[in-house]
mmCIF file of C-alpha atoms in Angstrom:
data_model
loop_
_atom_site.group_PDB
_atom_site.id
_atom_site.type_symbol
_atom_site.label_atom_id
_atom_site.label_comp_id
_atom_site.label_asym_id
_atom_site.label_seq_id
_atom_site.Cartn_x
_atom_site.Cartn_y
_atom_site.Cartn_z
ATOM 1 C CA MET N 1 158.938 94.256 -67.208
ATOM 2 C CA ASP N 2 155.808 95.938 -68.541
ATOM 3 C CA LEU N 3 153.315 94.886 -71.198
ATOM 4 C CA ASP N 4 155.151 96.827 -73.929
ATOM 5 C CA GLN N 5 158.412 95.036 -73.159
ATOM 6 C CA LEU N 6 156.637 91.679 -73.120
ATOM 7 C CA ALA N 7 155.084 92.474 -76.490
ATOM 8 C CA ALA N 8 158.505 93.469 -77.845
ATOM 9 C CA LEU N 9 159.914 90.079 -76.867
ATOM 10 C CA ARG N 10 157.275 88.411 -79.045
ATOM 11 C CA THR N 11 158.288 90.249 -82.213
ATOM 12 C CA PRO N 12 160.805 88.685 -84.637
ATOM 13 C CA GLU N 13 163.430 91.097 -83.293
ATOM 14 C CA GLY N 14 162.542 90.110 -79.741
ATOM 15 C CA SER N 15 162.677 86.401 -80.532
ATOM 16 C CA ALA N 16 166.129 86.861 -82.028
ATOM 17 C CA ALA N 17 167.234 88.794 -78.931
ATOM 18 C CA LEU N 18 165.896 86.022 -76.689
ATOM 19 C CA ALA N 19 167.746 83.383 -78.687
ATOM 20 C CA ALA N 20 170.995 85.354 -78.424
ATOM 21 C CA ALA N 21 170.443 85.987 -74.722
ATOM 22 C CA THR N 22 169.845 82.278 -74.129
ATOM 23 C CA GLU N 23 173.312 81.535 -75.477
ATOM 24 C CA LEU N 24 174.776 84.039 -73.020
ATOM 25 C CA ALA N 25 172.698 83.111 -69.937
ATOM 26 C CA GLY N 26 174.669 82.009 -66.913
ATOM 27 C CA GLY N 27 177.724 84.088 -67.725
ATOM 28 C CA ASP N 28 178.758 87.577 -66.654
ATOM 29 C CA PRO N 29 175.672 89.824 -67.052
ATOM 30 C CA LEU N 30 177.661 92.911 -68.038
ATOM 31 C CA THR N 31 179.512 90.989 -70.736
ATOM 32 C CA ALA N 32 176.220 89.548 -71.988
ATOM 33 C CA ALA N 33 174.574 92.971 -72.135
ATOM 34 C CA ALA N 34 177.534 94.415 -74.019
ATOM 35 C CA ALA N 35 177.416 91.526 -76.500
ATOM 36 C CA LEU N 36 173.744 92.117 -77.270
ATOM 37 C CA ARG N 37 174.204 95.858 -77.641
ATOM 38 C CA SER N 38 177.155 95.324 -79.976
ATOM 39 C CA ALA N 39 174.870 93.104 -82.070
ATOM 40 C CA GLY N 40 172.483 96.032 -82.439
ATOM 41 C CA VAL N 41 169.858 95.033 -79.886
ATOM 42 C CA PRO N 42 168.332 98.129 -78.198
ATOM 43 C CA ALA N 43 169.242 98.447 -74.530
ATOM 44 C CA GLY N 44 165.693 97.981 -73.213
ATOM 45 C CA LEU N 45 165.053 94.913 -75.337
ATOM 46 C CA ALA N 46 168.456 93.487 -74.414
ATOM 47 C CA ALA N 47 167.729 93.871 -70.704
ATOM 48 C CA ALA N 48 164.312 92.204 -71.043
ATOM 49 C CA ALA N 49 165.731 89.350 -73.116
ATOM 50 C CA LEU N 50 168.608 88.725 -70.727
ATOM 51 C CA THR N 51 166.231 88.705 -67.763
ATOM 52 C CA GLN N 52 163.970 86.158 -69.436
ATOM 53 C CA ALA N 53 166.891 83.995 -70.532
ATOM 54 C CA GLU N 54 168.315 83.905 -67.017
ATOM 55 C CA LEU N 55 164.918 83.107 -65.481
ATOM 56 C CA ARG N 56 164.391 80.323 -67.995
ATOM 57 C CA ARG N 57 167.791 78.896 -67.123
ATOM 58 C CA ARG N 58 166.886 78.849 -63.441
ATOM 59 C CA ALA N 59 163.444 77.422 -64.194
ATOM 60 C CA VAL N 60 164.784 74.200 -65.718
ATOM 61 C CA GLY N 61 165.011 72.689 -62.239
ATOM 62 C CA LYS N 62 161.259 73.228 -61.750
ATOM 63 C CA PHE N 63 159.860 72.759 -65.244
ATOM 64 C CA GLY N 64 162.441 70.787 -67.202
ATOM 65 C CA ALA N 65 162.658 71.362 -70.948
ATOM 66 C CA GLU N 66 159.336 73.230 -70.879
ATOM 67 C CA ALA N 67 161.115 76.187 -69.244
ATOM 68 C CA ALA N 68 162.736 77.118 -72.574
ATOM 69 C CA GLY N 69 159.436 78.397 -73.961
ATOM 70 C CA MET N 70 157.945 79.986 -70.843
ATOM 71 C CA PHE N 71 157.640 83.636 -69.848
ATOM 72 C CA LEU N 72 158.519 84.230 -66.213
ATOM 73 C CA THR N 73 158.801 86.788 -63.454
ATOM 74 C CA ARG N 74 161.242 86.426 -60.578
ATOM 75 C CA ALA N 75 158.472 86.291 -57.968
ATOM 76 C CA GLY N 76 156.386 83.978 -60.129
ATOM 77 C CA LEU N 77 159.242 81.538 -60.616
ATOM 78 C CA GLU N 78 160.098 81.507 -56.925
ATOM 79 C CA GLN N 79 156.550 80.707 -55.842
ATOM 80 C CA ALA N 80 155.747 78.386 -58.752
ATOM 81 C CA THR N 81 155.248 74.704 -57.988
ATOM 82 C CA ARG N 82 157.691 72.194 -59.415
ATOM 83 C CA ARG N 83 156.126 70.349 -62.324
ATOM 84 C CA PRO N 84 156.102 66.824 -60.746
ATOM 85 C CA VAL N 85 154.447 68.177 -57.585
ATOM 86 C CA ALA N 86 151.891 70.206 -59.535
ATOM 87 C CA GLN N 87 151.079 67.255 -61.794
ATOM 88 C CA ARG N 88 150.594 64.922 -58.841
ATOM 89 C CA ARG N 89 148.219 67.444 -57.250
ATOM 90 C CA ALA N 90 146.318 67.831 -60.533
ATOM 91 C CA ASP N 91 145.985 64.062 -60.908
ATOM 92 C CA ARG N 92 144.514 63.838 -57.410
ATOM 93 C CA LEU N 93 141.979 66.558 -58.238
ATOM 94 C CA ARG N 94 141.017 64.760 -61.428
ATOM 95 C CA ALA N 95 140.695 61.439 -59.584
ATOM 96 C CA ALA N 96 138.374 63.133 -57.077
ATOM 97 C CA GLY N 97 136.048 64.053 -59.941
ATOM 98 C CA VAL N 98 136.972 67.718 -60.377
ATOM 99 C CA ARG N 99 136.354 68.816 -63.963
ATOM 100 C CA SER N 100 136.428 72.617 -63.551
ATOM 101 C CA LEU N 101 138.811 74.597 -61.365
ATOM 102 C CA ALA N 102 139.456 78.219 -60.460
ATOM 103 C CA ASP N 103 143.116 79.083 -59.852
ATOM 104 C CA LEU N 104 142.861 82.204 -57.705
ATOM 105 C CA GLY N 105 146.128 84.094 -58.089
ATOM 106 C CA CYS N 106 147.446 81.838 -60.814
ATOM 107 C CA GLY N 107 150.809 83.589 -61.200
ATOM 108 C CA ILE N 108 152.718 82.351 -64.243
ATOM 109 C CA GLY N 109 150.373 79.367 -64.428
ATOM 110 C CA ALA N 110 152.419 76.401 -63.198
ATOM 111 C CA ASP N 111 149.601 74.721 -61.271
ATOM 112 C CA ALA N 112 146.926 75.674 -63.765
ATOM 113 C CA LEU N 113 148.942 74.139 -66.603
ATOM 114 C CA ALA N 114 149.284 70.889 -64.660
ATOM 115 C CA ALA N 115 145.527 70.798 -64.044
ATOM 116 C CA ALA N 116 144.840 71.479 -67.707
ATOM 117 C CA ARG N 117 147.159 68.629 -68.696
ATOM 118 C CA ALA N 118 145.030 66.398 -66.478
ATOM 119 C CA GLY N 119 141.971 67.400 -68.492
ATOM 120 C CA ILE N 120 140.535 69.943 -66.029
ATOM 121 C CA ARG N 121 139.058 73.201 -67.348
ATOM 122 C CA VAL N 122 140.914 75.954 -65.489
ATOM 123 C CA TYR N 123 139.918 79.582 -65.024
ATOM 124 C CA GLY N 124 142.920 81.596 -63.866
ATOM 125 C CA VAL N 125 142.617 84.898 -62.055
ATOM 126 C CA GLU N 126 145.677 87.128 -61.655
ATOM 127 C CA ALA N 127 145.816 90.715 -60.393
ATOM 128 C CA ASP N 128 149.024 91.706 -62.170
ATOM 129 C CA PRO N 129 148.434 92.321 -65.905
ATOM 130 C CA VAL N 130 151.969 91.355 -66.962
ATOM 131 C CA THR N 131 151.919 88.113 -64.993
ATOM 132 C CA ALA N 132 148.454 87.304 -66.349
ATOM 133 C CA ALA N 133 149.679 87.889 -69.905
ATOM 134 C CA MET N 134 152.635 85.587 -69.257
ATOM 135 C CA ALA N 135 150.353 82.865 -67.905
ATOM 136 C CA ALA N 136 148.216 83.077 -71.052
ATOM 137 C CA LEU N 137 151.331 82.867 -73.235
ATOM 138 C CA ASN N 138 152.537 79.857 -71.272
ATOM 139 C CA ALA N 139 149.170 78.155 -71.836
ATOM 140 C CA GLY N 140 149.485 78.773 -75.557
ATOM 141 C CA ALA N 141 153.060 77.502 -75.689
ATOM 142 C CA ALA N 142 151.954 74.300 -73.950
ATOM 143 C CA GLY N 143 149.023 73.814 -76.328
ATOM 144 C CA LEU N 144 146.540 74.238 -73.485
ATOM 145 C CA ALA N 145 144.931 77.584 -74.338
ATOM 146 C CA GLU N 146 141.483 76.002 -74.690
ATOM 147 C CA LEU N 147 141.657 74.463 -71.210
ATOM 148 C CA PHE N 148 143.392 77.290 -69.339
ATOM 149 C CA THR N 149 142.289 80.881 -69.754
ATOM 150 C CA VAL N 150 143.328 83.855 -67.633
ATOM 151 C CA GLU N 151 141.544 87.013 -66.622
ATOM 152 C CA VAL N 152 143.028 90.055 -64.918
ATOM 153 C CA GLY N 153 141.179 90.717 -61.722
ATOM 154 C CA ASP N 154 140.746 90.393 -57.996
ATOM 155 C CA ALA N 155 140.763 86.741 -56.909
ATOM 156 C CA MET N 156 138.388 87.581 -54.078
ATOM 157 C CA ARG N 157 135.718 88.701 -56.560
ATOM 158 C CA PHE N 158 135.678 85.560 -58.683
ATOM 159 C CA ASP N 159 132.340 83.722 -58.610
ATOM 160 C CA VAL N 160 133.402 80.314 -57.283
ATOM 161 C CA SER N 161 129.921 78.900 -57.927
ATOM 162 C CA ARG N 162 131.049 78.606 -61.560
ATOM 163 C CA VAL N 163 133.491 75.787 -60.740
ATOM 164 C CA GLU N 164 133.692 72.526 -58.831
ATOM 165 C CA GLY N 165 137.067 73.140 -57.270
ATOM 166 C CA VAL N 166 139.340 76.003 -56.267
ATOM 167 C CA PHE N 167 143.105 76.113 -56.045
ATOM 168 C CA CYS N 168 144.683 79.019 -54.182
ATOM 169 C CA ASP N 169 148.361 79.739 -53.623
ATOM 170 C CA PRO N 170 148.309 83.086 -51.788
ATOM 171 C CA ALA N 171 151.225 85.387 -52.557
ATOM 172 C CA ARG N 172 153.629 85.559 -49.636
ATOM 173 C CA ARG N 173 155.757 88.450 -50.877
ATOM 174 C CA ARG N 174 154.943 92.135 -50.706
ATOM 175 C CA ALA N 175 154.105 93.589 -54.105
ATOM 176 C CA GLY N 176 156.761 95.983 -55.360
ATOM 177 C CA THR N 177 159.468 95.065 -52.860
ATOM 178 C CA GLY N 178 159.486 91.275 -53.119
ATOM 179 C CA ARG N 179 160.008 91.033 -49.352
ATOM 180 C CA ARG N 180 158.592 87.970 -47.605
ATOM 181 C CA VAL N 181 155.342 88.348 -45.697
ATOM 182 C CA PHE N 182 154.995 86.219 -42.568
ATOM 183 C CA ASP N 183 151.633 87.458 -41.294
ATOM 184 C CA PRO N 184 148.931 85.349 -43.029
ATOM 185 C CA ASN N 185 146.547 88.303 -42.869
ATOM 186 C CA LEU N 186 148.911 90.139 -45.208
ATOM 187 C CA TYR N 187 148.953 87.361 -47.808
ATOM 188 C CA SER N 188 147.303 88.107 -51.126
ATOM 189 C CA PRO N 189 144.530 87.043 -50.933
ATOM 190 C CA PRO N 190 144.467 87.208 -47.101
ATOM 191 C CA TRP N 191 144.189 84.093 -44.984
ATOM 192 C CA ASP N 192 140.620 84.671 -43.798
ATOM 193 C CA PHE N 193 139.466 84.693 -47.433
ATOM 194 C CA VAL N 194 141.506 81.577 -48.206
ATOM 195 C CA THR N 195 140.002 79.638 -45.310
ATOM 196 C CA SER N 196 136.499 80.822 -46.234
ATOM 197 C CA LEU N 197 136.828 78.820 -49.446
ATOM 198 C CA THR N 198 136.517 75.619 -47.402
ATOM 199 C CA GLU N 199 132.907 76.571 -46.667
ATOM 200 C CA ARG N 200 132.018 77.767 -50.155
ATOM 201 C CA VAL N 201 133.483 75.097 -52.450
ATOM 202 C CA ALA N 202 133.244 71.306 -52.392
ATOM 203 C CA TYR N 203 136.816 70.756 -53.566
ATOM 204 C CA PRO N 204 139.179 73.447 -52.225
ATOM 205 C CA VAL N 205 142.938 72.962 -52.139
ATOM 206 C CA VAL N 206 145.446 75.486 -50.818
ATOM 207 C CA LYS N 207 149.201 75.581 -51.314
ATOM 208 C CA VAL N 208 151.091 77.059 -48.366
ATOM 209 C CA ALA N 209 154.683 77.530 -47.252
ATOM 210 C CA PRO N 210 156.184 74.444 -45.543
ATOM 211 C CA GLY N 211 156.748 76.478 -42.391
ATOM 212 C CA ILE N 212 153.022 77.109 -41.852
ATOM 213 C CA ASP N 213 151.889 77.174 -38.241
ATOM 214 C CA HIS N 214 149.786 74.053 -37.577
ATOM 215 C CA ALA N 215 147.351 76.256 -35.672
ATOM 216 C CA LEU N 216 146.357 77.861 -38.987
ATOM 217 C CA ILE N 217 145.254 74.579 -40.554
ATOM 218 C CA PRO N 218 141.433 74.596 -40.940
ATOM 219 C CA ALA N 219 139.507 72.021 -38.920
ATOM 220 C CA GLY N 220 138.927 68.835 -40.869
ATOM 221 C CA ALA N 221 141.573 69.599 -43.487
ATOM 222 C CA GLU N 222 144.253 67.174 -44.589
ATOM 223 C CA ALA N 223 147.671 68.809 -44.328
ATOM 224 C CA GLU N 224 150.315 67.337 -46.606
ATOM 225 C CA TRP N 225 154.001 68.201 -46.650
ATOM 226 C CA VAL N 226 155.949 67.367 -49.796
ATOM 227 C CA SER N 227 159.667 66.858 -50.298
ATOM 228 C CA VAL N 228 161.441 66.275 -53.609
ATOM 229 C CA ASP N 229 164.696 64.327 -53.478
ATOM 230 C CA GLY N 230 165.057 65.274 -49.823
ATOM 231 C CA ASP N 231 164.276 68.971 -50.316
ATOM 232 C CA LEU N 232 161.138 70.132 -48.462
ATOM 233 C CA VAL N 233 159.306 72.248 -51.025
ATOM 234 C CA GLU N 234 155.756 72.972 -49.898
ATOM 235 C CA ALA N 235 152.663 72.065 -47.928
ATOM 236 C CA THR N 236 149.175 71.546 -49.285
ATOM 237 C CA LEU N 237 145.845 71.752 -47.476
ATOM 238 C CA TRP N 238 143.246 69.396 -48.921
ATOM 239 C CA CYS N 239 139.849 70.560 -47.693
ATOM 240 C CA GLY N 240 136.201 69.633 -48.002
ATOM 241 C CA ARG N 241 135.663 66.397 -49.912
ATOM 242 C CA LEU N 242 139.367 66.190 -50.736
ATOM 243 C CA ALA N 243 140.480 65.537 -47.143
ATOM 244 C CA GLU N 244 141.342 61.861 -46.589
ATOM 245 C CA VAL N 245 143.629 61.739 -43.524
ATOM 246 C CA PRO N 246 144.687 64.343 -40.931
ATOM 247 C CA ARG N 247 148.368 64.421 -41.940
ATOM 248 C CA ARG N 248 150.353 63.126 -44.899
ATOM 249 C CA ALA N 249 154.070 63.252 -45.702
ATOM 250 C CA SER N 250 154.811 62.645 -49.373
ATOM 251 C CA LEU N 251 158.335 62.061 -50.612
ATOM 252 C CA LEU N 252 159.023 62.269 -54.336
ATOM 253 C CA ARG N 253 162.188 60.394 -55.273
ATOM 254 C CA GLY N 254 162.659 60.158 -59.017
ATOM 255 C CA ASP N 255 159.564 58.416 -60.380
ATOM 256 C CA MET N 256 158.600 57.040 -56.964
ATOM 257 C CA VAL N 257 156.226 58.556 -54.404
ATOM 258 C CA HIS N 258 156.413 57.387 -50.790
ATOM 259 C CA THR N 259 153.601 58.370 -48.435
ATOM 260 C CA LEU N 260 153.326 58.263 -44.648
ATOM 261 C CA THR N 261 150.037 59.163 -42.965
ATOM 262 C CA GLY N 262 148.771 59.577 -39.427
ATOM 263 C CA SER N 263 147.091 61.833 -36.932
ATOM 264 C CA GLY N 264 149.990 64.213 -36.332
ATOM 265 C CA ASP N 265 149.195 64.060 -32.609
ATOM 266 C CA ALA N 266 150.946 60.861 -31.510
ATOM 267 C CA GLU N 267 154.108 60.994 -29.410
ATOM 268 C CA ALA N 268 157.071 58.681 -29.942
ATOM 269 C CA PRO N 269 158.461 56.779 -26.941
ATOM 270 C CA VAL N 270 161.678 58.036 -25.352
ATOM 271 C CA GLY N 271 164.618 55.777 -24.550
ATOM 272 C CA PRO N 272 168.399 55.611 -24.516
ATOM 273 C CA VAL N 273 170.733 56.140 -27.450
ATOM 274 C CA ARG N 274 170.897 52.919 -29.440
ATOM 275 C CA ARG N 275 173.172 51.632 -32.145
ATOM 276 C CA TYR N 276 171.502 53.206 -35.189
ATOM 277 C CA LEU N 277 170.325 56.762 -35.718
ATOM 278 C CA TYR N 278 167.546 57.692 -38.144
ATOM 279 C CA ASP N 279 167.356 61.237 -39.467
ATOM 280 C CA PRO N 280 163.759 61.619 -40.718
ATOM 281 C CA ASP N 281 162.978 63.463 -43.928
ATOM 282 C CA ALA N 282 161.931 67.043 -43.292
ATOM 283 C CA ALA N 283 158.428 66.304 -44.605
ATOM 284 C CA VAL N 284 157.980 63.676 -41.885
ATOM 285 C CA VAL N 285 159.179 66.094 -39.210
ATOM 286 C CA ARG N 286 157.008 68.995 -40.344
ATOM 287 C CA THR N 287 153.941 66.735 -40.619
ATOM 288 C CA HIS N 288 154.441 65.626 -37.001
ATOM 289 C CA LEU N 289 154.578 61.974 -38.081
ATOM 290 C CA VAL N 290 157.805 61.055 -36.291
ATOM 291 C CA ALA N 291 155.841 58.815 -33.882
ATOM 292 C CA GLU N 292 154.346 56.852 -36.788
ATOM 293 C CA LEU N 293 157.806 56.410 -38.282
ATOM 294 C CA ALA N 294 159.202 55.363 -34.895
ATOM 295 C CA GLU N 295 156.582 52.644 -34.624
ATOM 296 C CA ALA N 296 157.414 51.337 -38.097
ATOM 297 C CA LEU N 297 161.140 51.210 -37.256
ATOM 298 C CA ASP N 298 160.764 49.990 -33.666
ATOM 299 C CA ALA N 299 162.675 53.131 -32.725
ATOM 300 C CA THR N 300 162.653 55.677 -29.908
ATOM 301 C CA LEU N 301 163.645 59.270 -29.291
ATOM 302 C CA ALA N 302 166.553 60.074 -27.000
ATOM 303 C CA ASP N 303 165.124 63.532 -26.330
ATOM 304 C CA PRO N 304 161.381 64.221 -26.583
ATOM 305 C CA THR N 305 161.965 67.543 -28.342
ATOM 306 C CA ILE N 306 164.412 66.392 -31.034
ATOM 307 C CA ALA N 307 163.370 64.362 -34.071
ATOM 308 C CA TYR N 308 166.269 61.914 -34.238
ATOM 309 C CA LEU N 309 165.206 58.284 -33.848
ATOM 310 C CA TYR N 310 167.323 55.448 -32.429
ATOM 311 C CA ALA N 311 167.030 51.694 -32.996
ATOM 312 C CA ASP N 312 168.975 48.496 -32.395
ATOM 313 C CA THR N 313 168.868 47.313 -36.003
ATOM 314 C CA PRO N 314 168.945 49.121 -39.361
ATOM 315 C CA SER N 315 165.850 48.950 -41.556
ATOM 316 C CA ALA N 316 165.440 50.145 -45.105
ATOM 317 C CA THR N 317 163.035 53.096 -45.238
ATOM 318 C CA PRO N 318 162.509 55.946 -47.709
ATOM 319 C CA PHE N 319 161.418 58.216 -44.857
ATOM 320 C CA ALA N 320 164.743 58.580 -43.035
ATOM 321 C CA ARG N 321 168.465 58.283 -43.493
ATOM 322 C CA CYS N 322 170.142 55.684 -41.295
ATOM 323 C CA LEU N 323 173.586 56.073 -39.703
ATOM 324 C CA GLU N 324 175.509 53.721 -37.462
ATOM 325 C CA ILE N 325 176.722 55.348 -34.240
ATOM 326 C CA THR N 326 180.296 54.560 -33.273
ATOM 327 C CA ASP N 327 180.719 57.014 -30.395
ATOM 328 C CA VAL N 328 178.567 59.129 -28.098
ATOM 329 C CA LEU N 329 180.447 62.050 -26.550
ATOM 330 C CA PRO N 330 179.366 64.860 -24.240
ATOM 331 C CA PHE N 331 180.304 67.821 -26.394
ATOM 332 C CA SER N 332 183.950 68.760 -25.961
ATOM 333 C CA LEU N 333 185.909 70.304 -28.804
ATOM 334 C CA LYS N 334 189.187 69.048 -27.384
ATOM 335 C CA ARG N 335 187.977 65.476 -26.956
ATOM 336 C CA LEU N 336 186.277 65.402 -30.358
ATOM 337 C CA ARG N 337 189.344 66.794 -32.103
ATOM 338 C CA ALA N 338 191.552 64.159 -30.460
ATOM 339 C CA LEU N 339 189.204 61.332 -31.451
ATOM 340 C CA LEU N 340 189.041 62.419 -35.089
ATOM 341 C CA ARG N 341 192.812 62.912 -35.236
ATOM 342 C CA GLU N 342 193.339 59.407 -33.825
ATOM 343 C CA ARG N 343 191.110 57.988 -36.571
ATOM 344 C CA HIS N 344 192.740 60.078 -39.334
ATOM 345 C CA VAL N 345 189.437 61.774 -40.201
ATOM 346 C CA GLY N 346 189.942 64.589 -42.680
ATOM 347 C CA ARG N 347 186.374 65.017 -43.928
ATOM 348 C CA VAL N 348 183.228 65.360 -41.859
ATOM 349 C CA GLU N 349 179.567 65.810 -42.611
ATOM 350 C CA ILE N 350 177.924 67.781 -39.808
ATOM 351 C CA LEU N 351 174.235 67.357 -39.004
ATOM 352 C CA LYS N 352 172.492 69.126 -36.168
ATOM 353 C CA ARG N 353 169.216 69.373 -34.301
ATOM 354 C CA GLY N 354 168.900 71.035 -30.926
ATOM 355 C CA SER N 355 172.408 72.513 -31.075
ATOM 356 C CA ALA N 356 173.444 76.160 -31.273
ATOM 357 C CA LEU N 357 176.849 75.313 -32.759
ATOM 358 C CA GLU N 358 177.665 76.592 -36.240
ATOM 359 C CA PRO N 359 178.787 73.634 -38.382
ATOM 360 C CA GLU N 360 181.293 75.556 -40.497
ATOM 361 C CA LYS N 361 182.944 77.137 -37.475
ATOM 362 C CA LEU N 362 183.172 73.737 -35.813
ATOM 363 C CA ARG N 363 184.701 72.300 -38.986
ATOM 364 C CA ARG N 364 187.419 74.958 -38.900
ATOM 365 C CA ASP N 365 188.019 74.497 -35.175
ATOM 366 C CA LEU N 366 188.481 70.751 -35.569
ATOM 367 C CA LYS N 367 191.572 71.276 -37.791
ATOM 368 C CA LEU N 368 190.925 68.041 -39.636
ATOM 369 C CA ALA N 369 193.655 66.034 -41.352
ATOM 370 C CA GLY N 370 193.599 62.533 -42.788
ATOM 371 C CA GLY N 371 192.057 60.393 -45.485
ATOM 372 C CA ASN N 372 189.016 59.051 -43.628
ATOM 373 C CA ALA N 373 185.485 60.470 -43.364
ATOM 374 C CA ALA N 374 182.860 60.558 -40.625
ATOM 375 C CA SER N 375 179.436 62.011 -39.902
ATOM 376 C CA LEU N 376 179.009 64.174 -36.809
ATOM 377 C CA VAL N 377 175.570 64.678 -35.319
ATOM 378 C CA LEU N 378 175.244 67.633 -32.952
ATOM 379 C CA THR N 379 172.242 67.180 -30.697
ATOM 380 C CA ARG N 380 171.008 66.915 -27.118
ATOM 381 C CA ILE N 381 170.564 63.759 -25.091
ATOM 382 C CA ALA N 382 168.426 64.188 -21.977
ATOM 383 C CA GLY N 383 168.996 67.919 -22.331
ATOM 384 C CA ALA N 384 172.805 67.703 -22.506
ATOM 385 C CA PRO N 385 174.798 68.859 -25.586
ATOM 386 C CA THR N 386 176.064 65.697 -27.232
ATOM 387 C CA THR N 387 178.079 64.706 -30.279
ATOM 388 C CA LEU N 388 177.396 61.419 -32.071
ATOM 389 C CA VAL N 389 180.172 60.142 -34.311
ATOM 390 C CA CYS N 390 178.648 58.048 -37.079
ATOM 391 C CA ARG N 391 179.293 56.135 -40.271
ATOM 392 C CA PRO N 392 176.906 54.922 -42.996
ATOM 393 C CA ALA N 393 174.625 52.094 -41.927
ATOM 394 C CA PRO N 394 175.208 48.713 -43.595
ATOM 395 C CA ALA N 395 173.714 48.517 -47.074
ATOM 396 C CA GLY N 396 170.513 46.523 -47.329
ATOM 397 C CA GLY N 397 169.808 46.698 -43.615
ATOM 398 C CA GLY N 398 172.488 44.188 -42.709
ATOM 399 C CA ARG N 399 174.480 44.287 -39.519
ATOM 400 C CA ALA N 400 178.062 45.485 -39.148
ATOM 401 C CA GLY N 401 180.670 44.547 -36.570
ATOM 402 C CA THR N 402 180.361 45.486 -32.925
ATOM 403 C CA THR N 403 180.561 49.101 -31.930
ATOM 404 C CA GLY N 404 180.806 50.779 -28.558
ATOM 405 C CA LEU N 405 178.699 53.624 -27.261
ATOM 406 C CA ALA N 406 180.842 55.700 -24.905
#
C-alpha cells in the first residue's frame, strides 16, 4: 500500500469498500475480490480494502475490538505487541514516573497507544511514511492524538534529551522482502544503537524476540520473558532505573499476572525420575528460572540439560503443567505400541524435550486404537532416550492411587 491508496480508503467510497470487504474477510480471496468488483469498486481500491479487512480480522487476537478501526501493515501487525502486554508495560513505565516517552520505530503504534492510554506523552518516530501515517490514524481513532504524535524520520537521529524514557522495538525483518533478520547488527535500528540508549536515557526499555541470546543482554538490565495463556510472545529489557531484578518470567492468564524472579544463574539439583513431572512454561525456561521453580516445588531434574522437573507430590503452580507418570520406558516403538494397545489408548498428546523424534510420525507409527487417552513425554534420562507415559495430575494437588515406575 502507498499513501495514495491509504488516502483512498479514507474517502466515503473507501469506507464503503472497507465495510463491504469486512463482510467478506476470512473467505475465499478471489471470490471476495470478484464480489467487490461486481459492486463497482475499482480493482486497486478493492485490493487495498480486502487487505485491510483481512489484517483487521487477524488483529482481533492482539487488539480485541479496537482492531476494527485500525490501519495495519502485515509486518506491523506481526511485530506489534498484544494489547494486554503493551498496557502492562505502559503501566510499569507510568509507575516508574515516566511522563514523556520516545517510541523509536513505532510501527503501527501498538505500544505508543498503550503508553498514551496510561497518560504518557509519546513521540513516535517511524521511517516508513505509510506506516507512520497509519500510526497517526490509529492514534486519532483511539482518541489519543494529543498524547501520541508521529514523525517520519530516522530513529537514530531523534533527540532523546527531549524525553524521560525511550521505548525501542527494533525491526527484525528486512525491508522490502519481509524476511527475518537474525543478526542483531542488521536490526533497524541496529543493536549497538539500541544498547547505547541505556547510557543516554534514564528510563530505556527494549522489546526483543523471545529467542534473544542471553549474551546480548546489557549488563545491569532486567530481562523479562512474557507468555500469554501459555504462548511465549516476547522478551523485554528493562534498563537504567527501570531494572529491578536480573530475570523475570511473567505469565498472563486471563486477568491474572503471575511473576517468577531470580538470578537466572542458579542450577537445579539432579535426581531420579519421580512420580510427578512438571513441564515449565516457556517463559520460565527462557528466563533460566527453572532452578527457582524447582526449589518452590521441591523438585529435581532428571537430566541437567532438559527442563522437565520431577517431584514426589503434585503442587498447584501457574508456572508449570503437572502430569502423573505411570510408566518410564527406554524408547522402543514396539514396546510402547504394545503398552498403549494393552491399555486401549486411541488418543495421545506428545510432548518432547531432548528428543529428535517427530511427534506426528510417531503418532502414525503407533497405530493407535481405543477409547482411552494418554500423554507421552519424549525426553532423555541420564542421556538415554526415554518415553514417559503420563496422565493428568490429581486436581487440587491431591494424591492418586499407587503407580509404578518401570
